[in-house]
PDB file of C-alpha atoms and ligand atoms in Angstrom:
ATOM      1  CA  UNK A 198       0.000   0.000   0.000  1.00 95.00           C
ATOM      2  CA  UNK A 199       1.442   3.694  -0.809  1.00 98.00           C
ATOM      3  CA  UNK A 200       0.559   5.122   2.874  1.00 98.00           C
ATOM      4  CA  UNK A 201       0.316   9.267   2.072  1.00 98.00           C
ATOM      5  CA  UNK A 202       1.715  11.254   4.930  1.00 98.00           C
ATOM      6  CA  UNK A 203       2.006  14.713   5.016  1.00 98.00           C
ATOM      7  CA  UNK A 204       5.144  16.611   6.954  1.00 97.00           C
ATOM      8  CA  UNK A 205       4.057  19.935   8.473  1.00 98.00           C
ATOM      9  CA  UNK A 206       6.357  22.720   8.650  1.00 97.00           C
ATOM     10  CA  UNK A 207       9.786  20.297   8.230  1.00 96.00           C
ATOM     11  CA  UNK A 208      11.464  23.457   7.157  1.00 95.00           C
ATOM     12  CA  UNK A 209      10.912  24.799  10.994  1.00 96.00           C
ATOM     13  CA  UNK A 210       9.699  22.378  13.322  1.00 96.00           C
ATOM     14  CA  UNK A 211      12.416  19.653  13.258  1.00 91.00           C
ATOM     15  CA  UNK A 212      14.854  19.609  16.399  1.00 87.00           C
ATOM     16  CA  UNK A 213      16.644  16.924  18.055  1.00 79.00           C
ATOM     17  CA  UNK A 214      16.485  14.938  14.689  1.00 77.00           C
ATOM     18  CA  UNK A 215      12.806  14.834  14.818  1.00 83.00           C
ATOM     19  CA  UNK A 216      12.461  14.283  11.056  1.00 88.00           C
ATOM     20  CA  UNK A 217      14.108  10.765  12.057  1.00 93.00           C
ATOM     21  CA  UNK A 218      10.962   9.382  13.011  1.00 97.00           C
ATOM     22  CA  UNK A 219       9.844  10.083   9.320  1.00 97.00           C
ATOM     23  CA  UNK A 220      12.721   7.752   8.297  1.00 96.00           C
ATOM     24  CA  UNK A 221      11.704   4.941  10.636  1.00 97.00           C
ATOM     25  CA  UNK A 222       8.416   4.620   9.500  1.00 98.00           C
ATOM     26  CA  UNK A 223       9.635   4.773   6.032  1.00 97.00           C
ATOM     27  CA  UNK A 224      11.676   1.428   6.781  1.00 97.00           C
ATOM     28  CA  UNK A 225       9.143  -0.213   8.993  1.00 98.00           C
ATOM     29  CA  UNK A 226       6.449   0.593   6.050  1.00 98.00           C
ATOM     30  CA  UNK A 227       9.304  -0.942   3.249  1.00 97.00           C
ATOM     31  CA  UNK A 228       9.880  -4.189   5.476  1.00 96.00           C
ATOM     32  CA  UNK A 229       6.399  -4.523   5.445  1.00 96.00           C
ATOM     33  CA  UNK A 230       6.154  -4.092   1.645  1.00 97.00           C
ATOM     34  CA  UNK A 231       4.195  -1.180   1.947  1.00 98.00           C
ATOM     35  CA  UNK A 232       5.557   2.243   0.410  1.00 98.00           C
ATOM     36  CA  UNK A 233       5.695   5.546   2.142  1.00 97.00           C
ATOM     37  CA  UNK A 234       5.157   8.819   0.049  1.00 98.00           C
ATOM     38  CA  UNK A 235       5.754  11.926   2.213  1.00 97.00           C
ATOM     39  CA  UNK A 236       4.442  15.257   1.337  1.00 97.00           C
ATOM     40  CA  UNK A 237       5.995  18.589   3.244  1.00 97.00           C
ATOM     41  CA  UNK A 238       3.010  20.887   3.560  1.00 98.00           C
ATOM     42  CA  UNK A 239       4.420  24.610   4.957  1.00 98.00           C
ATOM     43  CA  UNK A 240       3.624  27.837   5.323  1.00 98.00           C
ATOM     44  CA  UNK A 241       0.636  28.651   3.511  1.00 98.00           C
ATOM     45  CA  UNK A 242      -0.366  25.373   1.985  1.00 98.00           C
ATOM     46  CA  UNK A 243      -3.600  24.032   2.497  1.00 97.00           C
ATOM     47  CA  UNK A 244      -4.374  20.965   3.859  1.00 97.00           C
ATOM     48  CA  UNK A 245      -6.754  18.222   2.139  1.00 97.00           C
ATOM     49  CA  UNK A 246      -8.210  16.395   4.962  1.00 97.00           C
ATOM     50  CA  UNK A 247      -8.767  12.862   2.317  1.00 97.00           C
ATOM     51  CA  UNK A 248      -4.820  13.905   1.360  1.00 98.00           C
ATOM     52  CA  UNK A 249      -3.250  12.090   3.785  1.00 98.00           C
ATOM     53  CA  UNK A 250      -3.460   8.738   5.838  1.00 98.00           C
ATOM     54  CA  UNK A 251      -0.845  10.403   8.255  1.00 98.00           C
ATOM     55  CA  UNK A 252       0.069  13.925   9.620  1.00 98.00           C
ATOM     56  CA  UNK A 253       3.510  14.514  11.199  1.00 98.00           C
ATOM     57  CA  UNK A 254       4.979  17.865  12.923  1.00 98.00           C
ATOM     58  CA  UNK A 255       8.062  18.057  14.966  1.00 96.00           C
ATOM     59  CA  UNK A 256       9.416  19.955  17.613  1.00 96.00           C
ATOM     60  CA  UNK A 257      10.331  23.572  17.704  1.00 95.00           C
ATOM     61  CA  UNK A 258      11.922  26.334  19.786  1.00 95.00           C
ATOM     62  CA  UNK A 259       9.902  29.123  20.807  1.00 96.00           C
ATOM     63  CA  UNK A 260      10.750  31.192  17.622  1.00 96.00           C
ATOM     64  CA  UNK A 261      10.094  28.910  15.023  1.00 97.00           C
ATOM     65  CA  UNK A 262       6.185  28.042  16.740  1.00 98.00           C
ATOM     66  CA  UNK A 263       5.886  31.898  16.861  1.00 97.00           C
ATOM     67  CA  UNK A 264       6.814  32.097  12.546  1.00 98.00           C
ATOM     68  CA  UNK A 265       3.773  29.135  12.020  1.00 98.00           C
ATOM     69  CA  UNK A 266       1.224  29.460  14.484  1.00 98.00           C
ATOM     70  CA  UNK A 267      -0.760  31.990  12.921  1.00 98.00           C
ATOM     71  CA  UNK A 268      -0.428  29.482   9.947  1.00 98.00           C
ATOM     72  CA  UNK A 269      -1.090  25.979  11.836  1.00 98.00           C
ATOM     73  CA  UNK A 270      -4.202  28.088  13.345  1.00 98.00           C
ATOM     74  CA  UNK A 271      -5.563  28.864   9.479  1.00 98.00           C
ATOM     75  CA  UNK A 272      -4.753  24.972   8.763  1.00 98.00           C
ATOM     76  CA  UNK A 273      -7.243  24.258  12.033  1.00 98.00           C
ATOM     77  CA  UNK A 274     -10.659  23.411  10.557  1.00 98.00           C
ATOM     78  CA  UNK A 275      -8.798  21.291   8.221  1.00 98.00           C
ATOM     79  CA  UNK A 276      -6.908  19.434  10.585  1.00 98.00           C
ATOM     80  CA  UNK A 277      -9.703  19.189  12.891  1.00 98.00           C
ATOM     81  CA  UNK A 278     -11.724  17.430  10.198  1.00 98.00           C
ATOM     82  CA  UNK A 279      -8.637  15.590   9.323  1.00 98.00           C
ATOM     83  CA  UNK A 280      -8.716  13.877  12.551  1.00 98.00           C
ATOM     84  CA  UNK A 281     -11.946  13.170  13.101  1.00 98.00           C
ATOM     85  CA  UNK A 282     -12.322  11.197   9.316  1.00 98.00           C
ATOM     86  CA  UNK A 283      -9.841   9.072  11.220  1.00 98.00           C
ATOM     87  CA  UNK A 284      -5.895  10.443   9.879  1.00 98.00           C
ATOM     88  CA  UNK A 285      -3.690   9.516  11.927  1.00 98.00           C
ATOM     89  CA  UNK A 286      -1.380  12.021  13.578  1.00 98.00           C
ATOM     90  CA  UNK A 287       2.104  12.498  15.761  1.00 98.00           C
ATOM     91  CA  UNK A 288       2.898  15.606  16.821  1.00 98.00           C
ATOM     92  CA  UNK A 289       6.385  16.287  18.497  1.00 97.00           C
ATOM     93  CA  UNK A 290       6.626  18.661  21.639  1.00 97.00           C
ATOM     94  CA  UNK A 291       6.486  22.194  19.907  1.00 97.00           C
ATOM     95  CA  UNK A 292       4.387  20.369  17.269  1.00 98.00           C
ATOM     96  CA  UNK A 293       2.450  18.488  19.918  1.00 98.00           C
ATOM     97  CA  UNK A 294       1.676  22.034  21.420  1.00 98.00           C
ATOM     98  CA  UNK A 295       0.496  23.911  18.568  1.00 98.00           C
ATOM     99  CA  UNK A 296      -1.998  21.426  18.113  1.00 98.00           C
ATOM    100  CA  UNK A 297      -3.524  22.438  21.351  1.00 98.00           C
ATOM    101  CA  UNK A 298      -5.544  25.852  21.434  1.00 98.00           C
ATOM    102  CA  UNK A 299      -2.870  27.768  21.649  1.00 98.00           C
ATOM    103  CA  UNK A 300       1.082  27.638  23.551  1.00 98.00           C
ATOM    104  CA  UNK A 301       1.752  31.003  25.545  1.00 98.00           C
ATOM    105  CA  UNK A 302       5.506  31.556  25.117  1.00 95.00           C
ATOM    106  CA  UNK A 303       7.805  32.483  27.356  1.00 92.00           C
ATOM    107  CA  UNK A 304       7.582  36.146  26.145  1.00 92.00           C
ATOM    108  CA  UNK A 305       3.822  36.429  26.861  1.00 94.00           C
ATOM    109  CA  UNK A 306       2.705  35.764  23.655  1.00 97.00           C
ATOM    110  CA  UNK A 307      -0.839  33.803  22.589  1.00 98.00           C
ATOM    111  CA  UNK A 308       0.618  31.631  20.039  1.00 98.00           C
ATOM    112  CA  UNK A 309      -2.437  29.936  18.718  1.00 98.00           C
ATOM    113  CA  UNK A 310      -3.101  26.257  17.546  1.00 98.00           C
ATOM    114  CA  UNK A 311      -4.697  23.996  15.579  1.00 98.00           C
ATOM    115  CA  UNK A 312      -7.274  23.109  18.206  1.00 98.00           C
ATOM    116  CA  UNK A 313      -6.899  19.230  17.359  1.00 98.00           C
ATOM    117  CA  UNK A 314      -6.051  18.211  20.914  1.00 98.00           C
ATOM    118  CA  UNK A 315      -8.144  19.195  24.150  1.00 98.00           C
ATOM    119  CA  UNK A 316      -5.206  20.988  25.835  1.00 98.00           C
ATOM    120  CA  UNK A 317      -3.357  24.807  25.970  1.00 98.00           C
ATOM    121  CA  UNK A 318      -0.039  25.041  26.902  1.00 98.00           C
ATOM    122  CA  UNK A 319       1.506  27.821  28.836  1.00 98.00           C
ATOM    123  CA  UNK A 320       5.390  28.600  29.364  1.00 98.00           C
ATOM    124  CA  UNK A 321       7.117  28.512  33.062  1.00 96.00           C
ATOM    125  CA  UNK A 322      10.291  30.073  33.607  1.00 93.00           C
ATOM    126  CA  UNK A 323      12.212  26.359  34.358  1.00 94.00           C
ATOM    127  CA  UNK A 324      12.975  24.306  31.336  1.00 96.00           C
ATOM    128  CA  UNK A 325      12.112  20.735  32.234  1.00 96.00           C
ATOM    129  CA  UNK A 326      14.941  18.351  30.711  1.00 96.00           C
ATOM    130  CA  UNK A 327      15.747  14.693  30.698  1.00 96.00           C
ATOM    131  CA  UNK A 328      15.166  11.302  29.732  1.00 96.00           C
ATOM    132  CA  UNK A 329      11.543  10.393  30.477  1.00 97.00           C
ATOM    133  CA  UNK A 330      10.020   7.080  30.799  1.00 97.00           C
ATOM    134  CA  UNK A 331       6.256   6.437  30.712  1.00 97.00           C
ATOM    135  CA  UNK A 332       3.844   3.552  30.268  1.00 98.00           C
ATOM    136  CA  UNK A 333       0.956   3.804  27.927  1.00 97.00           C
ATOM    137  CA  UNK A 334      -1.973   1.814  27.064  1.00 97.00           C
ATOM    138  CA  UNK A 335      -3.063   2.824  23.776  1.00 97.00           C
ATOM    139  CA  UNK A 336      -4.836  -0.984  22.915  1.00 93.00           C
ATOM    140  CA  UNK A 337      -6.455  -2.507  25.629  1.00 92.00           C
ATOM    141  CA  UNK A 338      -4.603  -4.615  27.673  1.00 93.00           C
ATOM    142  CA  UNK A 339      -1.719  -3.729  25.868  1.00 94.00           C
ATOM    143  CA  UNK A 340       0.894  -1.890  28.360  1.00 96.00           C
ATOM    144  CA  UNK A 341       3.538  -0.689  26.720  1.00 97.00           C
ATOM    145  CA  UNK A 342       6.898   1.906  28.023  1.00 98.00           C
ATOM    146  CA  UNK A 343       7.844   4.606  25.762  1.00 98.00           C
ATOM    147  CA  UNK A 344      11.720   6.392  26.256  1.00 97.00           C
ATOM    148  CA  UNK A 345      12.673   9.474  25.200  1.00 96.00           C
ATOM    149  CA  UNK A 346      14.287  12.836  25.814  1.00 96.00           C
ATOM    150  CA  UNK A 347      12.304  16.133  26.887  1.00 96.00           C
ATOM    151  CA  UNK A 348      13.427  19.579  26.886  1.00 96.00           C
ATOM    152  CA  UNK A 349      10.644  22.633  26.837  1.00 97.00           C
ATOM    153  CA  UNK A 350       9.443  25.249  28.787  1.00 97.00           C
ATOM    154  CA  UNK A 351       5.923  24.519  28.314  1.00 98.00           C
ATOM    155  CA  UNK A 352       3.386  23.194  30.537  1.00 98.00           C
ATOM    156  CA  UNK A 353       0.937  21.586  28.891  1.00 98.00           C
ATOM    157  CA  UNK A 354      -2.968  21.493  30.654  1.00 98.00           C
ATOM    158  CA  UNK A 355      -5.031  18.676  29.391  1.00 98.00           C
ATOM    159  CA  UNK A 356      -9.010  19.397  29.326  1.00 98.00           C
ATOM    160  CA  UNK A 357     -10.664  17.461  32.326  1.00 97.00           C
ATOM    161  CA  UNK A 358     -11.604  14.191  30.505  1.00 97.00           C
ATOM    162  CA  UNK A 359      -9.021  14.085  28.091  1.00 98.00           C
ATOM    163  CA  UNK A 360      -6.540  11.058  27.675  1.00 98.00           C
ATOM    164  CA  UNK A 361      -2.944  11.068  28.185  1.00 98.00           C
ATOM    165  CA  UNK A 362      -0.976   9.305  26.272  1.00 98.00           C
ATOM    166  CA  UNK A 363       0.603   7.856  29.377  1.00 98.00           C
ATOM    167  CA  UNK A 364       1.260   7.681  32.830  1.00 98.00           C
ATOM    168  CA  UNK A 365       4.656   8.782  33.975  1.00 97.00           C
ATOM    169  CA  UNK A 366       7.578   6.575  35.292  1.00 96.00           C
ATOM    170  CA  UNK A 367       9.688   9.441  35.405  1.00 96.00           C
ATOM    171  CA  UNK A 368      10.401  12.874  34.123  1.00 96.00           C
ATOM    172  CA  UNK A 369       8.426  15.856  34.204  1.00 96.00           C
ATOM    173  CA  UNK A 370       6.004  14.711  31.397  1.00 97.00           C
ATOM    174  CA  UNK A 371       3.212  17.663  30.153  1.00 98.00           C
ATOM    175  CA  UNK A 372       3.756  19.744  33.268  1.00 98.00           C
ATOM    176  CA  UNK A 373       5.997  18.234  35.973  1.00 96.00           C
ATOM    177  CA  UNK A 374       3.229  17.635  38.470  1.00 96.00           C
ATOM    178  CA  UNK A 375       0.358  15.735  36.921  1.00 97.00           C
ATOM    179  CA  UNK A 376       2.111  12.771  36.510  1.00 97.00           C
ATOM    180  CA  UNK A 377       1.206  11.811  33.081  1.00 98.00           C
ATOM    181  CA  UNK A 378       2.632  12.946  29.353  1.00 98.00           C
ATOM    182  CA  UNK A 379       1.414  13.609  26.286  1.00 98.00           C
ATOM    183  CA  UNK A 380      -2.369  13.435  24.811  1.00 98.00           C
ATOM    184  CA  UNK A 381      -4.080  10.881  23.007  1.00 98.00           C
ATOM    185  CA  UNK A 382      -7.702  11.427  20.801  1.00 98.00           C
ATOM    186  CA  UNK A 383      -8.436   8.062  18.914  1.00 98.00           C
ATOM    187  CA  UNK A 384      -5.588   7.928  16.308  1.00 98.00           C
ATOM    188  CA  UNK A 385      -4.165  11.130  17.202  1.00 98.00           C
ATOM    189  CA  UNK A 386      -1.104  10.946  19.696  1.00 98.00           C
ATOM    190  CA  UNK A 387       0.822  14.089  20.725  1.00 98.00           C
ATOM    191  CA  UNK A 388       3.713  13.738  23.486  1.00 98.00           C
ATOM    192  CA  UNK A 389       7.300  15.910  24.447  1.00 98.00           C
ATOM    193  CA  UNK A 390       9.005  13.005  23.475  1.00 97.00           C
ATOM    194  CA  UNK A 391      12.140  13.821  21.331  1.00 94.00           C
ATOM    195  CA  UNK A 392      15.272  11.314  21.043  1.00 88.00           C
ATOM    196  CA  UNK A 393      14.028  11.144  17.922  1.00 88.00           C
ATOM    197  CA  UNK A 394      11.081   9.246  19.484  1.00 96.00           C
ATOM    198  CA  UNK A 395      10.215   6.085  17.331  1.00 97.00           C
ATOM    199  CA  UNK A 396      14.042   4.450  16.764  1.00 97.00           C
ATOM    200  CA  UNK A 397      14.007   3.334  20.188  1.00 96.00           C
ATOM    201  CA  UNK A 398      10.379   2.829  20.516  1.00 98.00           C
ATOM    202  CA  UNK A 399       9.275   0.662  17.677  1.00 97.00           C
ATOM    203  CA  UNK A 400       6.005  -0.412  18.901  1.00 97.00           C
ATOM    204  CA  UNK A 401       4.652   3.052  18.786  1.00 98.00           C
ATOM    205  CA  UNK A 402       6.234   3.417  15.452  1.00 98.00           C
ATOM    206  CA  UNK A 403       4.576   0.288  14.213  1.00 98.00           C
ATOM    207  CA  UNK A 404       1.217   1.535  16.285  1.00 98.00           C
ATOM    208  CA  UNK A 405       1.066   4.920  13.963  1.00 98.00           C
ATOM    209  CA  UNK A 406       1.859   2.750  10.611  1.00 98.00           C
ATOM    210  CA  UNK A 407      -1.140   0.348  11.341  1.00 98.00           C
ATOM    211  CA  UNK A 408      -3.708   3.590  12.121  1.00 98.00           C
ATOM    212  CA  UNK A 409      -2.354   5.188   9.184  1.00 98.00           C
ATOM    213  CA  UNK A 410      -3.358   2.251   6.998  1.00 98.00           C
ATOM    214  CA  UNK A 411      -6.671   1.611   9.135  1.00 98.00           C
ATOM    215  CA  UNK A 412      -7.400   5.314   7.872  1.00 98.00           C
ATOM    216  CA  UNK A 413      -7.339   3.670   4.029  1.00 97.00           C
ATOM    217  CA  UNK A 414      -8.034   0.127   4.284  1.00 96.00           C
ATOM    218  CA  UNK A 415     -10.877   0.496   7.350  1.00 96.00           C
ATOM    219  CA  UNK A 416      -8.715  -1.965   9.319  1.00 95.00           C
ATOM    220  CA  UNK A 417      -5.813  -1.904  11.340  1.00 96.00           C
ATOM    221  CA  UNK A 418      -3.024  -4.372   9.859  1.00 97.00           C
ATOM    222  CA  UNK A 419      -1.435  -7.359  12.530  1.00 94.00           C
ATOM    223  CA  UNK A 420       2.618  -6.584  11.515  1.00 95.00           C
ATOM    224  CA  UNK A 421       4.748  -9.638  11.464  1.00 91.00           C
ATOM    225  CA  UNK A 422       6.825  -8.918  14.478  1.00 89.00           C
ATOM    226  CA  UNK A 423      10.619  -7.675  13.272  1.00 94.00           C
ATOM    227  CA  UNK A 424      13.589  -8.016  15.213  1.00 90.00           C
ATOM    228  CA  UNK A 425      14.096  -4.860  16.608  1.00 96.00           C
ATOM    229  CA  UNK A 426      17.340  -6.296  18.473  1.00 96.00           C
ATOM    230  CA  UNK A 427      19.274  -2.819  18.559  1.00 96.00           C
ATOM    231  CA  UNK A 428      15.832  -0.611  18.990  1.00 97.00           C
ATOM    232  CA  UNK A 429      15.632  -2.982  22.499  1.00 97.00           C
ATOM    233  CA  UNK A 430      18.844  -1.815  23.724  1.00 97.00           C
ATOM    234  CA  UNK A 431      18.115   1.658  22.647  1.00 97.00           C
ATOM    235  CA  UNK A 432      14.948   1.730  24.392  1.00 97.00           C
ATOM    236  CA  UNK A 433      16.571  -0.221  27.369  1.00 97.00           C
ATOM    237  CA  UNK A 434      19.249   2.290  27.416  1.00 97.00           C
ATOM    238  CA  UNK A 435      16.991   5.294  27.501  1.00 96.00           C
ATOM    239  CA  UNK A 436      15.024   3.953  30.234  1.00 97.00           C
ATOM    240  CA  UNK A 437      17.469   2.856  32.272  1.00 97.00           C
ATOM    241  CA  UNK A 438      18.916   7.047  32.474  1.00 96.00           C
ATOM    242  CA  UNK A 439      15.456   7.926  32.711  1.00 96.00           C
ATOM    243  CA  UNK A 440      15.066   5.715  36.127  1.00 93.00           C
ATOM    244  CA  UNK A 441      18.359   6.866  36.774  1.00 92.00           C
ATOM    245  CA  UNK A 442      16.865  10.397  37.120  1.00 78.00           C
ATOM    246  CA  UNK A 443      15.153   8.720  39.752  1.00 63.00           C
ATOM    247  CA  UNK A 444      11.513   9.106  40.288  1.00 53.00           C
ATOM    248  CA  UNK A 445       8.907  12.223  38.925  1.00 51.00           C
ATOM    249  CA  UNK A 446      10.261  15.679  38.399  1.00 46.00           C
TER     250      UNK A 446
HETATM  251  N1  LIG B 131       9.412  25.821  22.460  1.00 66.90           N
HETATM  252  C1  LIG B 131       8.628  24.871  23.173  1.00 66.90           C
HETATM  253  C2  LIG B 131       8.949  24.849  24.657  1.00 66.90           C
HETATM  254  O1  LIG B 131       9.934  25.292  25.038  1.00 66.90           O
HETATM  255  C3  LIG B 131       8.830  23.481  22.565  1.00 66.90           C
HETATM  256  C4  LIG B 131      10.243  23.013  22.673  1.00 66.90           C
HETATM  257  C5  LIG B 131      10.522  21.755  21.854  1.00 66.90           C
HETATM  258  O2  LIG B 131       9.933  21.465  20.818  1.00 66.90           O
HETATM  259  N2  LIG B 131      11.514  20.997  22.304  1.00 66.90           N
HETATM  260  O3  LIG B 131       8.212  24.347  25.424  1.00 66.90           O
END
């Protein structure tokens, strides 16, 4: 299957290698014998929601999210509808944000969103930074840990009601006291997981693949397990610093 996923804003929101998670689903899609063909869609492009199986924005210090919020915001209603026809979406920390209503910066400013997720995000003074370990749920039954590396300034406020995308094991997760990170709607997932993200967390990477094909086949594939020998040590590696940390926050 060609799975269609569109990039958003590669050009500015891309730190800490976050394009690498593009590259990792392009080689988990190939070993499946499925083909990935990745769109960028920037500044003033508009956004099909039927375009894409898959929408993808990275990370992003506080200048680049203040160059395409106003942008993101005008993308909204399409993104919104997007989600709800059942795209698939990750969004990376400054990405993840912007998909809120809106990220207040550490300047003041009202940065708006997308209004995807159920959540606003408002800068503190302390940057929270580290490896994080969680443990998410996102099929039933199905407990999984994600690893990864967090650095922002942002707190992030989930609606009451809204899902996380996981409870923390440690690190300071959407706002260093709830004690959960990241925010999942259906096949949505947004988290302030960086690293890049999916290398050493190759469940989640083959979790977004299957939604993305579920969003054009109506089903959600069953992947032949891979090896995933040196993504187990990097995920074992990453959590292991993250426990180091010891504990939340
Ligand atoms: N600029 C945002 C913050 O500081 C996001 C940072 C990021 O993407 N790492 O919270």
């Amino acid at each position: 299957m060609r799975i269609r996923v569109g990039h958003l804003y590669p050009d500015y929101l891309n730190i800490y290698a976050d394009r690498g998670n593009i590259a990792v689903l392009d080689r988990r899609a190939a070993w499946r014998g499925h083909e990935l063909e990745v769109t960028a869609v920037g500044m003033g492009d508009s956004v099909d929601p039927a375009a894409h199986d898959l929408l993808y924005v990275g990370g992003g210090q506080d200048r680049e999210q203040a160059l395409v919020a106003h942008d993101i915001a005008i993308k909204g209603d399409a993104l919104r509808e997007a989600a709800a026809a059942g795209v698939a979406m990750l969004a990376v920390c400054g990405g993840y944000q912007l998909l809120g209503r809106f990220y207040r910066d550490r300047s003041g400013a009202e940065l708006p969103g997308a209004g995807v997720l159920p959540l606003e995000t408002h800068a503190g003074d302390r940057r929270m930074i580290g490896d994080v370990l969680l443990e998410c749920e996102l099929e039933l039954g199905e407990r999984r840990t994600l690893a990864g590396f967090e650095n922002h300034a942002g707190r992030t406020l989930l609606d009451d009601g809204a899902e996380a995308l996981g409870r923390l094991i440690s690190g300071f997760g959407n706002d260093g006291s709830s004690g959960f990170e990241g925010c999942r709607v259906g096949r949505v997932v947004g988290t302030y997981l960086h690293g890049p993200l999916l290398p050493r967390n190759p469940w989640l990477a083959d979790w977004v693949l299957a939604q993305a094909i579920a969003h054009q086949a109506g089903e959600a594939p069953v992947f032949e397990p891979l090896g995933d020998e040196l993504e187990a040590q990097a995920h074992s590696v990453a959590a292991a610093r993250a426990k180091a940390r010891g504990g939340r926050a």
